[in-house]
Amino acid sequence: MDMALLWSLLGFFSLVRGFLPRELTEMLEKWWNALLRPANPYSYFHIPDDGISGVTNDLYRVVQLYLIAANLCSAADELVLFRDENEEGITYNLAGDESVVDTFEGVKVWWTHSMKKVGKDDEQREDNKYTLKMYRKNKDFVMNSYLPHVIANAMEHKRQVQELFLFSNRSHRWDCHTFKHPSTFDTLAMDPCVKSRVKSDLQAFMAGQTFFHKVGRAWKRGYLLFGPPGTGKSSMIAAMANYLKYNIYDLELTQVDDNSTLKDLLVNTTSKSIIVIEDIDCSLELSGQRTQQVPSPGENPKAPLESKVTLSGLLNFTDGLWSCCGDERIIIFTTNHIEKLDPALLRPGRMDMHIHMSYCCFETFKVLSANYLSVNSHPLYSSVQSLLEGGVLITPAQVTEVLFGNKDDPDVALEKLISHMEEIAQEDAKKTGKDAELKAVDVLMKENVEKDLKENREEPRKETPENEHVDQGKEGKMENGWDVKKKNVDILKEVVDTLKENGVSLDKMVDAFAKALPESTFCKQNRLAMALQV
């Protein structure tokens, strides 16, 4: 068709469309588009707000999230802004007939958002849609590569901005609470090498769906956090949740009636979640036998138990058939006493990674100092480092308490921290000295008592009337009728003199005698009284 004729028809159509009925206008538009299609180098994808049969089209929302995540909307002249009362941020969208350009792997595409009123006057509704325009030669690339890229980026943006929740169990149901813990891996005070290892493990887990399914394993990961109180186990859990953007299910086993209730609770957790069982060694009797114990004689077999949850019931979910009910789950146990746990709970596949939350080291201190004092270096750092590397055991929680109480003055804060650490070092030295002294006393006492017993056992028993009855209350007589003052005073005097030479006080001697003397063989009270007389 001659181009001049086309332009003439275009001008005529533009002139008369305002005077024609809407139905006729739409028909002429379709005819015109069909006429120009062979010469049109573009292809179009339409993504309406409403899907088939009135069902909401999720892809419409995905495109909106992608345009926000890719910061494409900022290029538009007109935006529509809105905010939900429960949301902190502002959500925005392209206004009607606004277009933006995107480029992916060198391929250029155009996004246009249209907003129309459709239907009769009394039944009008908004017909919103996105139109994706591309060169016809790139249609397959857009379908097979670009759109999956759009969906993946939109889902990641949604994960990053979504609100997190903390669930707690009450008998057989979960109660929901908003979770807004500020802890992150950047603020978490712990050994940098351990922190890096945990982050790498979490990244591999999130990207491991294909691998887990390939090897036939449930897509889950188990972590055991162990160490003394105040070393940051709860902060670690919060940092993991914020990093993964997973909800937390805080499972209190003492609130669960039996294994069946436990199964119902765990099955009703969502994918992309963290299930936490804190202080597992204190929650239930999970550190011993996994079979029900037989009641001892005299015990009431019908006595009610606080909970009938067993270790085997818990293990069946962490590594049994029920572990496959849901994908992308993290299971975390915490304990202050790892030695109390059943080995079956600790093996790989249940607790895949054991993380020792230890006392404060110098690297940990530097993170805390930066967090609370906004200080990255200080002349007093060398003193802190010397004390920590010298063996002072102080938890991050104790350091935090000192720094937070003096956060407005870094000099005072660090001076008080050093003073506090020196006090801990002195107390530890005293405790170590006392323990060493008592240990020395115990060794001396046991050696001499064993010698005493051996000599007394070897001497034959005298047959006298005194042997027929034992009077333990009679001074100087023991259960075998021997005269303690006569036979053992030399040994006792030797022990006491030795202890005095070692600087052991009278109180420590009494304590040592009370621990070391075998009560079944000698009258302890008389022996202690004799020690004091010596």
XYZ file of C-alpha atoms in Angstrom, residues 137-475:
339
model
C 13.506 -11.030 16.826
C 13.990 -11.035 20.653
C 10.630 -12.599 21.485
C 12.020 -16.049 22.372
C 14.795 -14.531 24.501
C 12.287 -12.429 26.414
C 10.064 -15.430 27.027
C 12.787 -17.879 28.040
C 15.385 -15.645 29.752
C 14.114 -12.167 30.524
C 10.796 -13.076 32.181
C 12.426 -15.673 34.511
C 14.908 -12.924 35.423
C 11.989 -10.588 36.202
C 10.275 -13.182 38.422
C 13.462 -14.105 40.323
C 14.350 -10.483 41.053
C 10.801 -9.642 42.106
C 10.666 -12.591 44.517
C 14.014 -11.652 46.036
C 12.829 -8.057 46.514
C 9.639 -9.307 48.139
C 11.666 -11.501 50.488
C 13.878 -8.605 51.479
C 11.059 -6.190 52.309
C 8.547 -8.579 53.831
C 7.642 -8.331 57.507
C 8.940 -11.152 59.694
C 6.978 -12.956 62.393
C 7.864 -14.825 65.562
C 5.572 -17.745 66.439
C 5.297 -19.255 69.904
C 3.424 -22.443 70.750
C 0.619 -22.716 73.233
C -0.285 -26.396 73.590
C -1.299 -27.432 70.051
C -1.362 -24.077 68.231
C 0.932 -21.222 67.231
C 0.542 -17.620 68.375
C 1.896 -14.987 65.969
C 3.930 -11.919 66.939
C 5.673 -9.296 64.814
C 9.444 -9.855 64.788
C 11.629 -6.754 64.577
C 14.943 -7.753 66.129
C 17.801 -5.414 65.072
C 20.554 -8.051 65.166
C 22.425 -8.622 61.891
C 25.676 -10.327 60.957
C 27.256 -6.868 60.763
C 26.375 -6.084 64.389
C 26.866 -9.636 65.684
C 29.876 -9.848 68.013
C 31.633 -13.156 67.434
C 34.761 -14.633 65.897
C 34.951 -13.303 62.291
C 36.041 -16.698 60.915
C 33.077 -18.458 62.515
C 30.727 -15.723 61.322
C 32.014 -16.014 57.757
C 31.644 -19.794 57.843
C 28.033 -19.544 59.026
C 27.104 -16.989 56.339
C 28.675 -19.128 53.611
C 26.770 -22.157 54.853
C 23.480 -20.247 54.820
C 24.131 -18.957 51.294
C 24.847 -22.491 50.069
C 21.663 -23.712 51.753
C 19.461 -21.062 50.104
C 20.903 -21.889 46.688
C 20.792 -25.640 47.241
C 17.260 -26.620 46.200
C 18.405 -28.464 43.072
C 21.214 -30.233 44.935
C 19.045 -31.398 47.844
C 16.388 -32.774 45.507
C 19.036 -34.385 43.298
C 20.566 -36.372 46.169
C 17.158 -37.236 47.666
C 17.410 -35.227 50.879
C 14.892 -32.945 52.520
C 15.773 -29.300 51.935
C 16.626 -28.471 55.549
C 19.652 -27.694 57.685
C 20.321 -28.258 61.380
C 22.451 -26.009 63.606
C 23.535 -26.474 67.216
C 24.551 -23.314 69.093
C 26.418 -24.157 72.289
C 28.435 -22.224 74.820
C 28.130 -20.414 78.153
C 25.278 -17.958 78.823
C 25.728 -14.437 77.492
C 27.732 -15.393 74.408
C 25.117 -14.322 71.838
C 23.141 -17.454 70.932
C 19.801 -15.608 70.721
C 21.381 -12.741 68.777
C 22.808 -15.282 66.335
C 19.331 -16.712 65.704
C 17.914 -13.224 65.104
C 20.771 -12.390 62.720
C 20.146 -15.601 60.772
C 16.419 -14.804 60.500
C 17.107 -11.261 59.271
C 19.709 -12.512 56.804
C 17.495 -15.257 55.365
C 14.242 -13.304 55.797
C 12.703 -16.382 57.434
C 10.000 -16.411 60.102
C 10.926 -17.951 63.471
C 8.974 -20.685 65.261
C 10.082 -20.740 68.911
C 9.142 -24.258 70.061
C 8.782 -24.625 73.829
C 8.780 -28.402 74.371
C 7.474 -28.179 77.935
C 4.231 -26.764 76.471
C 3.751 -29.791 74.178
C 1.636 -32.661 75.499
C 2.941 -35.588 73.463
C 4.589 -36.678 70.206
C 1.337 -36.393 68.264
C 0.911 -32.753 69.294
C 4.570 -32.099 68.472
C 4.037 -33.510 64.976
C 0.950 -31.335 64.417
C 2.854 -28.217 65.495
C 5.867 -28.898 63.302
C 3.795 -29.822 60.246
C 1.994 -26.486 60.590
C 5.173 -24.481 60.223
C 5.705 -22.837 56.849
C 8.532 -23.286 54.409
C 11.303 -20.675 54.557
C 11.266 -20.701 58.353
C 13.549 -21.270 61.332
C 12.419 -23.691 64.046
C 14.173 -22.947 67.345
C 14.383 -25.139 70.452
C 16.342 -23.232 73.078
C 18.118 -24.845 76.036
C 17.408 -28.322 74.711
C 19.200 -29.892 77.689
C 16.707 -28.247 80.071
C 13.511 -28.546 78.003
C 12.809 -32.230 78.589
C 14.561 -35.471 79.466
C 16.160 -35.643 76.027
C 19.703 -36.389 77.050
C 19.236 -39.960 78.203
C 17.476 -43.090 77.035
C 15.001 -42.829 74.202
C 12.784 -45.586 75.564
C 10.282 -45.168 78.365
C 11.749 -46.235 81.684
C 10.051 -48.880 83.826
C 8.726 -47.465 87.116
C 10.849 -48.385 90.108
C 9.335 -50.380 93.026
C 7.059 -48.217 95.086
C 6.670 -45.637 92.315
C 3.156 -44.870 91.160
C 3.045 -45.912 87.462
C -0.030 -43.744 86.902
C 1.651 -40.556 88.096
C 1.094 -37.895 85.428
C 4.132 -36.671 83.478
C 4.650 -33.035 82.546
C 5.042 -34.034 78.911
C 5.082 -37.267 76.942
C 7.313 -35.905 74.198
C 10.242 -38.264 73.619
C 13.604 -37.846 71.980
C 12.609 -40.320 69.280
C 9.531 -38.208 68.509
C 11.712 -35.144 68.035
C 14.280 -37.022 65.957
C 11.549 -38.369 63.660
C 10.805 -34.824 62.543
C 14.389 -33.613 62.320
C 15.563 -36.603 60.277
C 12.641 -39.008 59.757
C 9.746 -39.265 57.329
C 8.091 -36.137 58.692
C 11.194 -34.076 57.946
C 10.066 -33.909 54.299
C 6.829 -32.066 55.122
C 7.921 -28.647 53.907
C 10.951 -27.220 52.148
C 13.681 -24.754 53.039
C 13.617 -25.101 56.815
C 16.334 -24.340 59.357
C 16.271 -26.206 62.701
C 18.309 -24.674 65.540
C 18.986 -26.168 68.973
C 20.766 -24.195 71.697
C 22.407 -25.467 74.870
C 24.798 -24.322 77.571
C 25.915 -27.925 78.173
C 26.596 -29.887 75.006
C 27.963 -32.798 77.039
C 24.448 -33.511 78.365
C 22.921 -34.166 74.943
C 22.233 -37.581 73.478
C 24.747 -38.365 70.691
C 21.829 -39.298 68.415
C 20.778 -35.653 68.454
C 24.205 -34.379 67.444
C 25.040 -36.465 64.396
C 25.149 -34.925 60.867
C 21.774 -34.898 59.167
C 20.183 -33.688 62.377
C 22.637 -31.097 63.632
C 24.764 -30.490 60.535
C 26.792 -27.616 61.939
C 27.953 -27.154 65.529
C 28.656 -23.490 66.323
C 30.604 -22.738 69.500
C 29.491 -19.400 70.934
C 32.533 -18.660 73.042
C 33.837 -15.948 75.358
C 34.829 -12.556 74.043
C 37.988 -12.376 71.928
C 39.686 -9.190 70.722
C 37.951 -9.268 67.322
C 34.594 -9.640 69.084
C 35.435 -6.715 71.365
C 36.234 -4.486 68.368
C 32.778 -5.142 66.910
C 31.144 -4.264 70.228
C 33.255 -1.130 70.571
C 32.258 0.010 67.091
C 28.583 -0.734 67.799
C 28.284 0.914 71.213
C 31.025 3.556 71.239
C 31.385 4.285 67.496
C 35.109 3.747 68.009
C 37.289 1.620 65.724
C 40.638 2.268 67.400
C 41.808 3.670 70.722
C 45.051 3.856 72.773
C 43.456 1.573 75.402
C 42.781 -1.167 72.832
C 46.230 -2.666 73.497
C 45.416 -3.126 77.203
C 42.107 -4.808 76.362
C 43.837 -7.060 73.847
C 46.527 -8.001 76.360
C 43.950 -8.997 78.972
C 41.818 -10.995 76.535
C 44.779 -12.817 75.029
C 46.098 -13.372 78.542
C 43.164 -15.615 79.327
C 40.511 -13.359 80.883
C 37.134 -15.011 80.321
C 34.429 -12.394 79.804
C 31.257 -12.837 77.787
C 30.091 -10.403 75.094
C 27.072 -9.677 77.292
C 29.340 -8.525 80.138
C 31.342 -6.309 77.782
C 28.123 -4.872 76.369
C 26.851 -4.001 79.842
C 29.967 -1.936 80.622
C 30.092 -0.209 77.214
C 26.388 0.595 77.124
C 26.493 2.132 80.607
C 29.203 4.562 79.452
C 28.389 4.874 75.736
C 28.699 8.686 75.727
C 32.351 8.665 76.831
C 34.591 6.060 75.127
C 37.551 6.854 77.414
C 35.549 6.157 80.574
C 33.897 3.116 79.011
C 37.206 1.477 78.081
C 38.830 2.364 81.419
C 35.941 0.759 83.317
C 36.044 -2.268 81.036
C 39.773 -2.738 81.676
C 39.216 -2.347 85.425
C 36.391 -4.910 85.303
C 38.534 -7.350 83.348
C 41.411 -6.945 85.828
C 39.013 -7.786 88.669
C 37.927 -10.908 86.796
C 41.583 -11.865 86.305
C 42.290 -11.433 90.042
C 39.235 -13.462 91.025
C 40.230 -16.199 88.589
C 43.756 -16.223 90.045
C 42.415 -16.521 93.601
C 40.027 -19.260 92.567
C 42.801 -21.103 90.781
C 45.040 -20.790 93.862
C 42.308 -22.069 96.164
C 41.548 -24.957 93.866
C 45.251 -25.838 93.720
C 45.586 -25.697 97.523
C 42.520 -27.857 98.111
C 43.698 -30.295 95.457
C 47.073 -30.553 97.211
C 45.307 -31.107 100.538
C 43.139 -33.821 99.020
C 46.161 -35.597 97.558
C 48.081 -35.491 100.863
C 45.084 -36.623 102.854
C 44.264 -39.515 100.544
C 47.865 -40.710 100.454
C 48.188 -40.708 104.249
C 44.732 -42.134 104.880
C 45.393 -44.972 102.447
C 48.694 -45.613 104.265
C 46.889 -45.492 107.608
C 44.195 -47.907 106.441
C 46.711 -50.328 104.960
C 48.738 -50.498 108.195
C 45.597 -50.931 110.314
C 44.240 -53.723 108.083
C 47.515 -55.613 108.341
C 47.575 -55.572 112.200
C 45.649 -58.574 113.670
C 42.455 -57.983 115.568
C 42.694 -58.385 119.387
C 40.123 -60.615 121.037
C 39.011 -58.638 124.097
C 35.620 -57.936 125.624
C 35.945 -54.423 124.266
C 35.572 -55.852 120.781
C 32.138 -57.261 121.414
C 30.437 -53.851 121.536
C 31.314 -50.640 119.719
C 30.813 -47.310 121.447
C 31.401 -44.644 118.797
C 30.646 -41.913 121.255
C 33.447 -42.927 123.609
C 36.451 -40.678 123.143
